[in-house]
Every structure is written in C-alpha cells, then in structure tokens.
mmCIF file of C-alpha atoms and ligand atoms in Angstrom:
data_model
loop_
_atom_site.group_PDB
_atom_site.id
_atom_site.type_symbol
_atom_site.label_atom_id
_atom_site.label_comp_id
_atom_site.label_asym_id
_atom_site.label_seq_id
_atom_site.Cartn_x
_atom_site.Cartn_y
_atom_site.Cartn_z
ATOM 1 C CA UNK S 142 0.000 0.000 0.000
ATOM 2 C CA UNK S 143 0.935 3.494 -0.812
ATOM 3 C CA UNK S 144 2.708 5.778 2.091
ATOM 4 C CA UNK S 145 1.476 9.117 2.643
ATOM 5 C CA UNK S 146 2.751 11.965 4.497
ATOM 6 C CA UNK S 147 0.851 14.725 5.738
ATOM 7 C CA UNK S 148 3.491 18.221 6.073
ATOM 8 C CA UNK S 149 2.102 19.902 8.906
ATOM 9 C CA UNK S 150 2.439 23.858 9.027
ATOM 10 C CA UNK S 151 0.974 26.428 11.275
ATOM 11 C CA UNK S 152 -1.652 25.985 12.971
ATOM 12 C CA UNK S 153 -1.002 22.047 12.503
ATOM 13 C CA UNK S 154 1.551 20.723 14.373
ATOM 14 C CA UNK S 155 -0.354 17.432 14.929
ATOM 15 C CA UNK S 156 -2.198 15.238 13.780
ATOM 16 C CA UNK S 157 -5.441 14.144 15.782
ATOM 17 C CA UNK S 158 -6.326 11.075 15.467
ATOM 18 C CA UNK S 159 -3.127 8.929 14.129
ATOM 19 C CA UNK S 160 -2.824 5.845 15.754
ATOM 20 C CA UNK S 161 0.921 6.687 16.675
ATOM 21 C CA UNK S 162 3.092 3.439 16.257
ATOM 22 C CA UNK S 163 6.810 5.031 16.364
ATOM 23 C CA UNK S 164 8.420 8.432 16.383
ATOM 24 C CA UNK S 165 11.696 8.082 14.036
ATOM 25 C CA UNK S 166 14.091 10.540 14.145
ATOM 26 C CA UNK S 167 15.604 10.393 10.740
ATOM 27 C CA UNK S 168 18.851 11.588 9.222
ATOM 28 C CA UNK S 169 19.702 12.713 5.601
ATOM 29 C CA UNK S 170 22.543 14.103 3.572
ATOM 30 C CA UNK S 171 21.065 17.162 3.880
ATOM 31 C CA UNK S 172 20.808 17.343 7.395
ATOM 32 C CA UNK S 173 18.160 16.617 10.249
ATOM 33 C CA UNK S 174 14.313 16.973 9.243
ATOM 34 C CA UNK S 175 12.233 19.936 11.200
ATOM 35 C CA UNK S 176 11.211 16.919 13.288
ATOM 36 C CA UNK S 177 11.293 13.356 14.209
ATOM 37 C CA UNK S 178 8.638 11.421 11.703
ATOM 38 C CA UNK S 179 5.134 10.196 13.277
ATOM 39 C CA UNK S 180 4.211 6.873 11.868
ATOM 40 C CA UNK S 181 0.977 5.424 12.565
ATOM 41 C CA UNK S 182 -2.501 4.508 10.838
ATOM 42 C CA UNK S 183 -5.142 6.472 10.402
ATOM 43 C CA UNK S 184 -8.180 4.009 9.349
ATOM 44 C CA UNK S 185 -6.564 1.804 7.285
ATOM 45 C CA UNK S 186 -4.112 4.350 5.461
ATOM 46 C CA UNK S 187 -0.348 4.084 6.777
ATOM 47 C CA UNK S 188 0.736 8.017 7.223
ATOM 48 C CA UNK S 189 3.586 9.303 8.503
ATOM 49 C CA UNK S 190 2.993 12.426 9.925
ATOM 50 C CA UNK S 191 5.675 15.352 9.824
ATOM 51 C CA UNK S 192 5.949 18.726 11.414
ATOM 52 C CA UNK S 193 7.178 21.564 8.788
ATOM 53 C CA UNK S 194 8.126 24.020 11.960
ATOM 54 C CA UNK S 195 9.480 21.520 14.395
ATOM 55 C CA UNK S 196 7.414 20.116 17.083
ATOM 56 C CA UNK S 197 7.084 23.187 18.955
ATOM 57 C CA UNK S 198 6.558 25.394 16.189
ATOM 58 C CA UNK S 199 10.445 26.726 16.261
ATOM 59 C CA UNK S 200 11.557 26.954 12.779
ATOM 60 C CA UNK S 201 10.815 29.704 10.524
ATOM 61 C CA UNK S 202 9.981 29.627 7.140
ATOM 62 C CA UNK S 203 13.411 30.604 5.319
ATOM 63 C CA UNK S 204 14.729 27.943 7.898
ATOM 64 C CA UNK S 205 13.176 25.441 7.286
ATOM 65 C CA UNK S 206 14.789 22.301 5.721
ATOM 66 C CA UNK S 207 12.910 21.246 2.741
ATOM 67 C CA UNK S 208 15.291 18.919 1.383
ATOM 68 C CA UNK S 209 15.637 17.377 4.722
ATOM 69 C CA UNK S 210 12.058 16.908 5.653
ATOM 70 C CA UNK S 211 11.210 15.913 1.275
ATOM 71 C CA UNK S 212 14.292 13.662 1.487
ATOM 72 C CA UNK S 213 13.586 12.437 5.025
ATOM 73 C CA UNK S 214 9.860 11.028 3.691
ATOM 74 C CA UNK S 215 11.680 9.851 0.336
ATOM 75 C CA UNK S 216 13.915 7.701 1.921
ATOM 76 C CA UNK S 217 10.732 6.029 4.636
ATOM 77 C CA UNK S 218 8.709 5.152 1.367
ATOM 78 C CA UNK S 219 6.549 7.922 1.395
ATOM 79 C CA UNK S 220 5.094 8.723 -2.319
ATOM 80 C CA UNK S 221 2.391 10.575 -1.689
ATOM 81 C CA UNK S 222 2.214 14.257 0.646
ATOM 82 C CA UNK S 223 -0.779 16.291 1.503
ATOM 83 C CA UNK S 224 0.935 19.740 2.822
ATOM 84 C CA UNK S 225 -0.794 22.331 4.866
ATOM 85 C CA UNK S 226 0.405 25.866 4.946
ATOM 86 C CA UNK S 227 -1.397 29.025 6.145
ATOM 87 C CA UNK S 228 -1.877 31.749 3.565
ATOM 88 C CA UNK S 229 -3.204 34.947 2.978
ATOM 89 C CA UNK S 230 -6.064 36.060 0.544
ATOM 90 C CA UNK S 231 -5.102 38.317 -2.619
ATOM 91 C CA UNK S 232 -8.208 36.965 -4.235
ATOM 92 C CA UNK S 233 -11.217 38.780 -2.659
ATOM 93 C CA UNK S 234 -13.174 35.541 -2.788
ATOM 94 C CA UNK S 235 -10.320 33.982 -0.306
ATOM 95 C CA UNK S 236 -11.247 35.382 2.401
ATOM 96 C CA UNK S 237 -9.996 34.467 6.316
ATOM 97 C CA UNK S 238 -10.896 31.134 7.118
ATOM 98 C CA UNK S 239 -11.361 29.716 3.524
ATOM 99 C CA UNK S 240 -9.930 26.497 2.017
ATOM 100 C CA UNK S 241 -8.200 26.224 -0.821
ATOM 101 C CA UNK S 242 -6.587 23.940 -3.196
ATOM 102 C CA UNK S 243 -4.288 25.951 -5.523
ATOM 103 C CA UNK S 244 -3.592 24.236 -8.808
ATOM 104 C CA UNK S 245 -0.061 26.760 -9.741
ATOM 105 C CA UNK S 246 2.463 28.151 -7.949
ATOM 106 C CA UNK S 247 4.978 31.018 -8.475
ATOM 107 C CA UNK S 248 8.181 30.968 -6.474
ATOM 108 C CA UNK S 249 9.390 34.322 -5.292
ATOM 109 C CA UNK S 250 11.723 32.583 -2.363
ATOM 110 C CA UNK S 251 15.438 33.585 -2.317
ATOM 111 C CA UNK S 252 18.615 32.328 -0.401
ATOM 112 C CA UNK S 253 16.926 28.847 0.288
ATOM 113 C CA UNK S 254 18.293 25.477 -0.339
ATOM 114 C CA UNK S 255 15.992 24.856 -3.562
ATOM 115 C CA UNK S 256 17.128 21.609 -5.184
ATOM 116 C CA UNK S 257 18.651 18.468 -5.189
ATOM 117 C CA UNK S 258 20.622 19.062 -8.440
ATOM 118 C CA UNK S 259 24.276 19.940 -8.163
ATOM 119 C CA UNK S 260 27.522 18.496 -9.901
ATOM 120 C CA UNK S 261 27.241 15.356 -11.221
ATOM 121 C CA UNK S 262 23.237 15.234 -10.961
ATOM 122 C CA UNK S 263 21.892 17.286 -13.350
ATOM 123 C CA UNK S 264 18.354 17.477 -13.730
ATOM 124 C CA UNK S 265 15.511 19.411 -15.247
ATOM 125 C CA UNK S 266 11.950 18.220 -13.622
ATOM 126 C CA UNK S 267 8.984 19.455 -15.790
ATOM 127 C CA UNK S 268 7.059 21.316 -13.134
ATOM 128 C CA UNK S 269 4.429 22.406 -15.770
ATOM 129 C CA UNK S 270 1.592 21.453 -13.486
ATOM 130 C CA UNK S 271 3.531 21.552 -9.926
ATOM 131 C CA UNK S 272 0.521 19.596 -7.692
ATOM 132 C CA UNK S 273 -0.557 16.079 -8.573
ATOM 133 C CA UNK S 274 -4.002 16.297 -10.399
ATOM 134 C CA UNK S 275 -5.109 12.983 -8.728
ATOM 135 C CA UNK S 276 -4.509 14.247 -5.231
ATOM 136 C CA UNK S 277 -5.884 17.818 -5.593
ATOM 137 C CA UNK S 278 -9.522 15.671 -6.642
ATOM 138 C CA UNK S 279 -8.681 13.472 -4.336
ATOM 139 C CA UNK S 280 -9.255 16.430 -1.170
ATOM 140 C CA UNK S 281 -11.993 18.359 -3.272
ATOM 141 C CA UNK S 282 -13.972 15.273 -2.943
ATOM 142 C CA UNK S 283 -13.223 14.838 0.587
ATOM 143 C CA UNK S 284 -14.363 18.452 1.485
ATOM 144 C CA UNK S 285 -18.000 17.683 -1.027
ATOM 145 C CA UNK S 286 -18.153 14.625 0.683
ATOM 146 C CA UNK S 287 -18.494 17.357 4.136
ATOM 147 C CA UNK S 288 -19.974 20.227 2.126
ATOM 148 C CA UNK S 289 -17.619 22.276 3.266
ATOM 149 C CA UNK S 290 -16.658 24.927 0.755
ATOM 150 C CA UNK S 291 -13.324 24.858 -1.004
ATOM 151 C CA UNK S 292 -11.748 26.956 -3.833
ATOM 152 C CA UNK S 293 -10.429 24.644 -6.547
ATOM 153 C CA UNK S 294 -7.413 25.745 -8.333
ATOM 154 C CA UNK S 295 -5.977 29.161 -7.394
ATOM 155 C CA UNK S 296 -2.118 30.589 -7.702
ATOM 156 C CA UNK S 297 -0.184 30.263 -4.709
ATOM 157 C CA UNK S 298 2.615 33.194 -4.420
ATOM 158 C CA UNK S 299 5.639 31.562 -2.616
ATOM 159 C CA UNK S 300 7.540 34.634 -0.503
ATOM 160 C CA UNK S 301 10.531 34.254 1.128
ATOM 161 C CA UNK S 302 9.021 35.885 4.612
ATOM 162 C CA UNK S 303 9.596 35.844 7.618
ATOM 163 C CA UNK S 304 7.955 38.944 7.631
ATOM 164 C CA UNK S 305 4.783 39.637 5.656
ATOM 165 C CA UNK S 306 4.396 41.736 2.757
ATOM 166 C CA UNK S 307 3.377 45.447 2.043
ATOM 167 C CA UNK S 308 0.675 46.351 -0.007
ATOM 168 C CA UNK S 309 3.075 47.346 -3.021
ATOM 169 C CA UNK S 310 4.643 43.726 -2.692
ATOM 170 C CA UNK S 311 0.466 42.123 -2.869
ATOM 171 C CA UNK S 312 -0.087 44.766 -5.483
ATOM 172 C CA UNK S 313 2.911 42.789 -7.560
ATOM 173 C CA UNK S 314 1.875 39.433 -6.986
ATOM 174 C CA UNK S 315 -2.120 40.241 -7.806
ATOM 175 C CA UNK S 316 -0.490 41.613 -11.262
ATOM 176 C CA UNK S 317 0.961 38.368 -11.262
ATOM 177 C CA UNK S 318 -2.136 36.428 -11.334
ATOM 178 C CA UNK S 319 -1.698 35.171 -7.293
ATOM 179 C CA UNK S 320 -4.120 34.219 -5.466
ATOM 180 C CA UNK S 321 -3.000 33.312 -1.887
ATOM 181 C CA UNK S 322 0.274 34.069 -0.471
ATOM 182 C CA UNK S 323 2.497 31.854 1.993
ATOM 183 C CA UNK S 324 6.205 31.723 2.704
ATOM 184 C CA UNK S 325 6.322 27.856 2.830
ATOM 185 C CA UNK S 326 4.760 26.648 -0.647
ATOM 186 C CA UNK S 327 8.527 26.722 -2.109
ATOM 187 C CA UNK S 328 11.117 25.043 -2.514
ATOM 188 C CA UNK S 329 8.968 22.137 -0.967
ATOM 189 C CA UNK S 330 6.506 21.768 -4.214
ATOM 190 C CA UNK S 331 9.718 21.494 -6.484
ATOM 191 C CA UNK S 332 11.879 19.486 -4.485
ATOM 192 C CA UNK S 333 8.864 17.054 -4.297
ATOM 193 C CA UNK S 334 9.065 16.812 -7.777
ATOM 194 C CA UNK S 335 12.361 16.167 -7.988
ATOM 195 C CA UNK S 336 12.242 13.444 -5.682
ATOM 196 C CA UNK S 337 9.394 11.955 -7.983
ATOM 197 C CA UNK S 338 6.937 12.605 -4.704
ATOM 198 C CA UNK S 339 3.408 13.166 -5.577
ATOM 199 C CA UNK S 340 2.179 16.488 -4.009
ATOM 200 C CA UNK S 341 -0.897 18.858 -3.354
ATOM 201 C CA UNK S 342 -1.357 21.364 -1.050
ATOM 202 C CA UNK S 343 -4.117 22.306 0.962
ATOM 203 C CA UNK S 344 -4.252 25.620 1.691
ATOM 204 C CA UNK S 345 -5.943 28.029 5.051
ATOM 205 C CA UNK S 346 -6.609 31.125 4.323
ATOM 206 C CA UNK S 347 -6.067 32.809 8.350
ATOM 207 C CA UNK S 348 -5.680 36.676 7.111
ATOM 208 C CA UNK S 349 -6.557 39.203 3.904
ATOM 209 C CA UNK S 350 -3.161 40.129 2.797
ATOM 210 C CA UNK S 351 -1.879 43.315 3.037
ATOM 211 C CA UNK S 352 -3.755 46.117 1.939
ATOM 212 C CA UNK S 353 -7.296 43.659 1.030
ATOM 213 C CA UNK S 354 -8.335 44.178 4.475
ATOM 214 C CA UNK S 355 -8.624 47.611 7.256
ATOM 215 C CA UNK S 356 -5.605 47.994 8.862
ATOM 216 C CA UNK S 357 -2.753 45.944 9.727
ATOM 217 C CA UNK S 358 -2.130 42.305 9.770
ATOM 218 C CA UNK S 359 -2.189 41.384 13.713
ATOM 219 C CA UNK S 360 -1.206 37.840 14.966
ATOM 220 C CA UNK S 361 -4.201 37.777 16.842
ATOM 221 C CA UNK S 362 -6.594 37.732 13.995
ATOM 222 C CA UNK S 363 -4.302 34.989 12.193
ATOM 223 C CA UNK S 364 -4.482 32.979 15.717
ATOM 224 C CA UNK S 365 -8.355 33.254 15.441
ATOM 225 C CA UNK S 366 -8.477 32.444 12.076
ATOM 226 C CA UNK S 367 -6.500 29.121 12.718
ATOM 227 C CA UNK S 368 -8.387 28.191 15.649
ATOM 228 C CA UNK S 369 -11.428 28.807 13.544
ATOM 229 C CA UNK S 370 -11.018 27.128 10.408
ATOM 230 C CA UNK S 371 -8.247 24.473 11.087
ATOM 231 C CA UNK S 372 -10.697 22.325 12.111
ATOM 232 C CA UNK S 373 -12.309 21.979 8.849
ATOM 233 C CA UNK S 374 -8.832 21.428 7.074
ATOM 234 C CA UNK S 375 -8.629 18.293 9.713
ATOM 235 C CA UNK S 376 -11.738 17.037 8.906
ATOM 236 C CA UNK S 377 -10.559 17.108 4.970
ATOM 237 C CA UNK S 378 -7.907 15.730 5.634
ATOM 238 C CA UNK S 379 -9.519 12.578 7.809
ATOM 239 C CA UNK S 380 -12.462 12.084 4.913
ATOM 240 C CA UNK S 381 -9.416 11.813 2.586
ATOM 241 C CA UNK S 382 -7.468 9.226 4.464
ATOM 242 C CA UNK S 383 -10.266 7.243 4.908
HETATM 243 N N1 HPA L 255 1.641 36.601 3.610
HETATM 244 C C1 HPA L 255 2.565 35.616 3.549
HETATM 245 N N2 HPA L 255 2.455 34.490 4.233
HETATM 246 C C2 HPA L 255 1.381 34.317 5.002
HETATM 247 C C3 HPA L 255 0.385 35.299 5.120
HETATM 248 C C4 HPA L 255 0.529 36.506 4.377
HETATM 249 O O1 HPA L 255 -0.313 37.429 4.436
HETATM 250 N N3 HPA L 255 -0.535 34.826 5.994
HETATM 251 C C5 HPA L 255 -0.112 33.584 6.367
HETATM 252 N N4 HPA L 255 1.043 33.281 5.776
#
C-alpha cells in the first residue's frame, strides 16, 4: 500500500487522530528533518505524519529544511504528501478562514536550499503542473463529501518571509495572477518533484493580505483564524485518508 505523508504547518503541528506506532528521528545528507517522523494509521491508510516548523513550532519559514524533511519522507517510502500551509487572501473571494486547493504556484523565495541538483546530478523536472491532479480531486472530494466549501485551483505566491508583505509587494503578486500568499509553498513543491513525490497542497486562508483588508495584519486575527477554520482542514484531511 501506498505511504502518505501529511506536512504539517501552522496551525497544525499534529495530527489528531493517528494511531501513533513510532516516532523516528531520521537523518539525511542534507541534514536533520524539522522533526522526528510520526508513523501510525489512520483508518486503514499508513501516514507518517511530519511537522514543517518543528514540534514546537520553532523553525521559521526561510529555515526550514525542505530537502531534509522531502528527502527524510523519500527515503521512509513515502510517495504521496498532503501539505498544509497558512496563507493569505489576494483573491477577494479567499477570504480568512477559507480552504483552498491551488492548482499553480509562483516561487518568489530567495537564499533557500531549492534543489537536489548539483555536480554530477543534473536534472531538469517538468514542473508544468507543480501539484498532482489525482490528489488535488482526491481532497476536493473529501471536502464535497463534508460540504464544506473549497476553492479549486488558485495561484499560490511563494515569498521568502519571515515577515509579511506590504501592499506594493500584494499589489505585484495580484499583477501576477496570485491568489494566496504563503512563505512555505517553495522550494517544498519542487523538491517534491524532484524526488518523484506526488504532491498537493491544501491551503488556510487565516488573514486578507496586506492592503485587502482595514488595517494591519495582527497575529491575533491569524491565531483566530487558525483556531477557527483548522478544524475543517482536519476534517478534509480525515475524509481523505479514509
Ligand atoms: N503573507 C505571507 N504568508 C502568510 C500570510 C501573508 O499574508 N498569511 C499567512 N502566511
């Protein structure tokens, strides 16, 4: 049977109810993953459960380790990964609290580790459709299955954070075509691909980006937003593994 993993971001730093069998702490060329690996069932899927922050939510987005944590869950057997990142709305119709399934990516990132290509290993991954078609239906049908509403398809703007943007920046990446914004969407989608993962991404909206809403951006309305609609993105996610 297929592995999954499910990447864990904010607001999701575990998942409830995975019938834990082992915590591995795993090792890879590239360094340590964010966190050990949870293995356990969850009905009668095998997941392995991984924390994109760390277990105590530690490590910021330009630190994480992607090619730790992809190459970590590459070398358990993992071929599948749901990821979970909190975003901000561009799109008026993503507002705080929605769900959303993005279908393209753009990668405005800088100064990360961003591939597993170097000398000797060169390679070119077609990334023309970065999320695995079969997965992305895969959770739309899970949140029908609910009725809880979800945006199919959408363009997720990768920034390189950890700070968030101003409205000039979200004025860019509108003009771009974005959609949702996140710092943690890239180099994770790519290096997936590179590793021949399959990969979608499941998407929290927990603020209006800067400038689509009054006012500033305040943690506290992001922390409401997560306890709020986190809850749903579980539920998604344990229709899906079913
Ligand atoms: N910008 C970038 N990343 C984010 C945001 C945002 O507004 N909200 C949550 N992650």
């Amino acid at each position: 049977m297929s592995l999954i993993a499910i990447v864990g971001g904010t607001g999701l730093t575990e998942l409830e109810g995975l019938e834990r069998t082992e915590s591995r702490v795993v090792d890879t060329p590239y360094g340590a993953p964010s966190a050990p690996l949870e293995f356990g069932r969850f009905g009668q899927q095998d997941v392995v459960f991984l924390a994109r922050h760390g277990k105590g939510h530690t490590v910021p987005p330009h630190q994480v380790n992607y090619r730790a944590n992809i190459q970590a869950l590459k070398q358990v057997g993992v071929s599948e990964i749901i990821a979970v990142n909190a975003v901000g709305g561009i799109n008026a119709a993503m507002d705080a609290e929605s769900l959303v399934i993005p279908d393209q990516i753009i990668d405005y990132t800088w100064g990360r580790e961003f591939t597993f290509a170097g000398q000797g290993n060169v390679i070119h991954v077609d990334f023309t459709f970065p999320y695995t078609e079969r997965l992305r239906q895969g959770l739309l049908a899970a949140a029908g299955k609910l009725n809880i509403k979800i945006h199919d398809g959408g363009v997720y703007a990768a920034t390189q954070g950890p700070r968030l943007e101003s409205i000039a920046e979200i004025n860019r990446l509108e003009r771009d075509g974005c959609d949702i914004v996140g710092m943690t969407g890239m180099p994770e989608a790519s290096l997936a691909r590179e590793a021949d993962l399959e990969y979608a991404c499941l998407s929290l909206v927990v603020n209006m980006a800067a400038g689509r809403s009054d006012g500033i951006i305040t943690m506290e309305d992001i922390e409401q937003a997560i306890n709020n609609g986190m809850g749903n993105a579980r539920a998604i996610i344990a229709q899906f593994l079913s």
